[in-house]
Amino acid sequence: MPARFRIVPDDYHVPYAGTAEDGRKFFLSDELFGPGAAYVGLYLWKADGTFDEVKVDEVRRPDGVPPGQAAAAGADQLIAARLGELGKYVLEPIDVAPFAVEKNGVTFGWVGTEFEGTYSIHIEPGDFIAYYAPWDGLDYDT
């Protein structure tokens, strides 16, 4: 398992990843979900890529989305507010450390796992993005 992995912004599940005005690295998503709940999560790392904090807001899960499938929560105002907290930010690849924290009994983070000798780092909650070696952030499984 690597000490760091790369997250590269894209037009699919990773629209907001980069560096905030204060130098911290960030990943922002409105596709986080657990049983019966959806979340907007702002994951923050210090400038050196070590974990700093997670800011989470529970939102209504979109109607008609099958269990286990990620979907945008439609929380555009909340996304805009969280982006505003970052000051002038740059969308760019970031190299960060995996982490996990619990908030109200729900795990949030980028969690490393091993299955049959293959290592991955996936997002929680929802496990809808998983990175694998070579950890370059260019390809991920959904």
mmCIF file of C-alpha atoms in Angstrom:
data_model
loop_
_atom_site.group_PDB
_atom_site.id
_atom_site.type_symbol
_atom_site.label_atom_id
_atom_site.label_comp_id
_atom_site.label_asym_id
_atom_site.label_seq_id
_atom_site.Cartn_x
_atom_site.Cartn_y
_atom_site.Cartn_z
ATOM 1 C CA MET A 1 0.000 0.000 0.000
ATOM 2 C CA PRO A 2 1.496 3.361 -0.930
ATOM 3 C CA ALA A 3 1.981 6.151 1.576
ATOM 4 C CA ARG A 4 0.590 8.553 -1.061
ATOM 5 C CA PHE A 5 -1.631 8.238 -4.114
ATOM 6 C CA ARG A 6 -2.649 10.686 -6.795
ATOM 7 C CA ILE A 7 -6.124 12.120 -7.426
ATOM 8 C CA VAL A 8 -6.546 13.743 -10.840
ATOM 9 C CA PRO A 9 -9.591 15.942 -11.549
ATOM 10 C CA ASP A 10 -11.817 14.806 -14.418
ATOM 11 C CA ASP A 11 -15.297 15.262 -15.848
ATOM 12 C CA TYR A 12 -16.711 12.071 -14.326
ATOM 13 C CA HIS A 13 -16.504 11.363 -10.565
ATOM 14 C CA VAL A 14 -13.635 13.735 -9.704
ATOM 15 C CA PRO A 15 -14.696 17.242 -10.774
ATOM 16 C CA TYR A 16 -13.142 18.997 -7.767
ATOM 17 C CA ALA A 17 -9.607 18.093 -6.710
ATOM 18 C CA GLY A 18 -6.693 20.467 -6.359
ATOM 19 C CA THR A 19 -4.993 23.030 -4.177
ATOM 20 C CA ALA A 20 -6.799 25.642 -2.075
ATOM 21 C CA GLU A 21 -5.581 29.206 -1.650
ATOM 22 C CA ASP A 22 -4.066 28.309 1.738
ATOM 23 C CA GLY A 23 -1.987 25.507 0.165
ATOM 24 C CA ARG A 24 -4.094 22.627 1.420
ATOM 25 C CA LYS A 25 -5.019 19.844 -0.994
ATOM 26 C CA PHE A 26 -8.727 19.102 -1.434
ATOM 27 C CA PHE A 27 -11.275 16.711 -2.903
ATOM 28 C CA LEU A 28 -14.951 17.737 -2.962
ATOM 29 C CA SER A 29 -17.858 15.459 -3.888
ATOM 30 C CA ASP A 30 -21.648 15.438 -3.710
ATOM 31 C CA GLU A 31 -21.799 11.749 -4.693
ATOM 32 C CA LEU A 32 -20.978 10.252 -1.286
ATOM 33 C CA PHE A 33 -23.614 7.867 0.008
ATOM 34 C CA GLY A 34 -24.450 5.300 2.647
ATOM 35 C CA PRO A 35 -27.562 3.295 3.460
ATOM 36 C CA GLY A 36 -30.421 5.774 3.106
ATOM 37 C CA ALA A 37 -28.244 8.896 3.190
ATOM 38 C CA ALA A 38 -26.197 11.078 0.854
ATOM 39 C CA TYR A 39 -23.436 13.528 1.695
ATOM 40 C CA VAL A 40 -21.454 16.428 0.372
ATOM 41 C CA GLY A 41 -17.917 15.956 1.614
ATOM 42 C CA LEU A 42 -14.910 18.244 1.492
ATOM 43 C CA TYR A 43 -11.761 16.215 2.195
ATOM 44 C CA LEU A 44 -8.743 18.334 3.115
ATOM 45 C CA TRP A 45 -5.055 17.489 3.431
ATOM 46 C CA LYS A 46 -2.228 19.731 4.598
ATOM 47 C CA ALA A 47 0.095 21.117 1.908
ATOM 48 C CA ASP A 48 2.400 18.114 2.426
ATOM 49 C CA GLY A 49 -0.452 15.675 1.639
ATOM 50 C CA THR A 50 -1.104 14.475 5.189
ATOM 51 C CA PHE A 51 -4.719 14.376 6.387
ATOM 52 C CA ASP A 52 -6.141 17.590 7.852
ATOM 53 C CA GLU A 53 -9.954 17.455 8.122
ATOM 54 C CA VAL A 54 -13.265 16.437 6.568
ATOM 55 C CA LYS A 55 -16.282 18.728 6.330
ATOM 56 C CA VAL A 56 -19.509 16.786 5.786
ATOM 57 C CA ASP A 57 -23.104 17.792 5.158
ATOM 58 C CA GLU A 58 -25.891 15.230 4.970
ATOM 59 C CA VAL A 59 -28.204 15.873 2.026
ATOM 60 C CA ARG A 60 -31.222 14.131 0.539
ATOM 61 C CA ARG A 61 -30.347 11.123 -1.625
ATOM 62 C CA PRO A 62 -31.801 11.576 -5.121
ATOM 63 C CA ASP A 63 -34.990 9.609 -5.800
ATOM 64 C CA GLY A 64 -34.768 6.542 -8.018
ATOM 65 C CA VAL A 65 -31.037 5.903 -7.594
ATOM 66 C CA PRO A 66 -30.375 2.175 -7.086
ATOM 67 C CA PRO A 67 -28.660 1.175 -3.828
ATOM 68 C CA GLY A 68 -24.903 1.036 -4.295
ATOM 69 C CA GLN A 69 -24.843 3.555 -7.143
ATOM 70 C CA ALA A 70 -23.296 7.003 -6.880
ATOM 71 C CA ALA A 71 -25.310 9.985 -8.055
ATOM 72 C CA ALA A 72 -24.962 13.727 -7.722
ATOM 73 C CA ALA A 73 -27.028 14.971 -4.804
ATOM 74 C CA GLY A 74 -28.089 18.117 -6.654
ATOM 75 C CA ALA A 75 -26.636 20.248 -3.873
ATOM 76 C CA ASP A 76 -25.229 22.941 -6.144
ATOM 77 C CA GLN A 77 -25.501 25.738 -3.557
ATOM 78 C CA LEU A 78 -23.668 23.638 -0.969
ATOM 79 C CA ILE A 79 -20.952 22.734 -3.495
ATOM 80 C CA ALA A 80 -20.572 26.422 -4.369
ATOM 81 C CA ALA A 81 -20.345 27.352 -0.670
ATOM 82 C CA ARG A 82 -17.684 24.696 0.011
ATOM 83 C CA LEU A 83 -15.695 25.824 -3.044
ATOM 84 C CA GLY A 84 -15.968 29.388 -1.746
ATOM 85 C CA GLU A 85 -14.353 28.321 1.527
ATOM 86 C CA LEU A 86 -11.251 27.300 -0.434
ATOM 87 C CA GLY A 87 -10.514 30.835 -1.618
ATOM 88 C CA LYS A 88 -8.730 30.973 -4.961
ATOM 89 C CA TYR A 89 -8.196 27.314 -5.768
ATOM 90 C CA VAL A 90 -6.541 25.456 -8.617
ATOM 91 C CA LEU A 91 -7.960 22.230 -10.042
ATOM 92 C CA GLU A 92 -4.912 20.014 -10.468
ATOM 93 C CA PRO A 93 -3.564 16.558 -9.610
ATOM 94 C CA ILE A 94 -2.834 16.104 -5.911
ATOM 95 C CA ASP A 95 -0.671 13.541 -4.109
ATOM 96 C CA VAL A 96 -2.183 12.706 -0.736
ATOM 97 C CA ALA A 97 -2.180 10.112 2.041
ATOM 98 C CA PRO A 98 -5.039 7.665 2.619
ATOM 99 C CA PHE A 99 -7.075 8.290 5.800
ATOM 100 C CA ALA A 100 -10.341 7.382 7.507
ATOM 101 C CA VAL A 101 -12.401 9.235 10.114
ATOM 102 C CA GLU A 102 -15.825 8.539 11.593
ATOM 103 C CA LYS A 103 -18.550 11.140 11.812
ATOM 104 C CA ASN A 104 -21.880 10.125 13.353
ATOM 105 C CA GLY A 105 -21.031 6.449 12.850
ATOM 106 C CA VAL A 106 -20.170 6.837 9.131
ATOM 107 C CA THR A 107 -16.630 6.355 7.802
ATOM 108 C CA PHE A 108 -15.331 9.138 5.552
ATOM 109 C CA GLY A 109 -11.996 9.026 3.781
ATOM 110 C CA TRP A 110 -9.765 7.290 1.293
ATOM 111 C CA VAL A 111 -9.288 3.795 2.678
ATOM 112 C CA GLY A 112 -6.638 1.273 1.703
ATOM 113 C CA THR A 113 -7.614 -2.390 1.340
ATOM 114 C CA GLU A 114 -6.090 -5.607 0.064
ATOM 115 C CA PHE A 115 -7.981 -8.407 -1.682
ATOM 116 C CA GLU A 116 -6.224 -11.504 -2.976
ATOM 117 C CA GLY A 117 -2.888 -9.695 -3.143
ATOM 118 C CA THR A 118 -4.217 -6.619 -4.952
ATOM 119 C CA TYR A 119 -4.136 -3.314 -3.108
ATOM 120 C CA SER A 120 -6.571 -0.478 -3.694
ATOM 121 C CA ILE A 121 -7.508 2.842 -2.156
ATOM 122 C CA HIS A 122 -11.215 3.660 -2.334
ATOM 123 C CA ILE A 123 -13.433 6.498 -1.223
ATOM 124 C CA GLU A 124 -15.876 6.181 1.668
ATOM 125 C CA PRO A 125 -18.750 6.351 2.060
ATOM 126 C CA GLY A 126 -20.041 4.731 -1.088
ATOM 127 C CA ASP A 127 -16.899 3.017 -2.403
ATOM 128 C CA PHE A 128 -17.594 4.374 -5.915
ATOM 129 C CA ILE A 129 -14.001 5.315 -6.769
ATOM 130 C CA ALA A 130 -11.046 2.918 -6.343
ATOM 131 C CA TYR A 131 -7.446 3.599 -7.349
ATOM 132 C CA TYR A 132 -4.854 0.882 -8.000
ATOM 133 C CA ALA A 133 -1.135 0.673 -8.808
ATOM 134 C CA PRO A 134 0.601 2.561 -10.335
ATOM 135 C CA TRP A 135 -1.306 5.101 -8.136
ATOM 136 C CA ASP A 136 -1.056 7.820 -10.790
ATOM 137 C CA GLY A 137 -4.751 8.815 -10.599
ATOM 138 C CA LEU A 138 -5.265 8.447 -14.341
ATOM 139 C CA ASP A 139 -7.501 5.384 -14.118
ATOM 140 C CA TYR A 140 -9.906 4.312 -11.415
ATOM 141 C CA ASP A 141 -12.654 1.761 -11.055
ATOM 142 C CA THR A 142 -16.223 2.768 -10.293
#
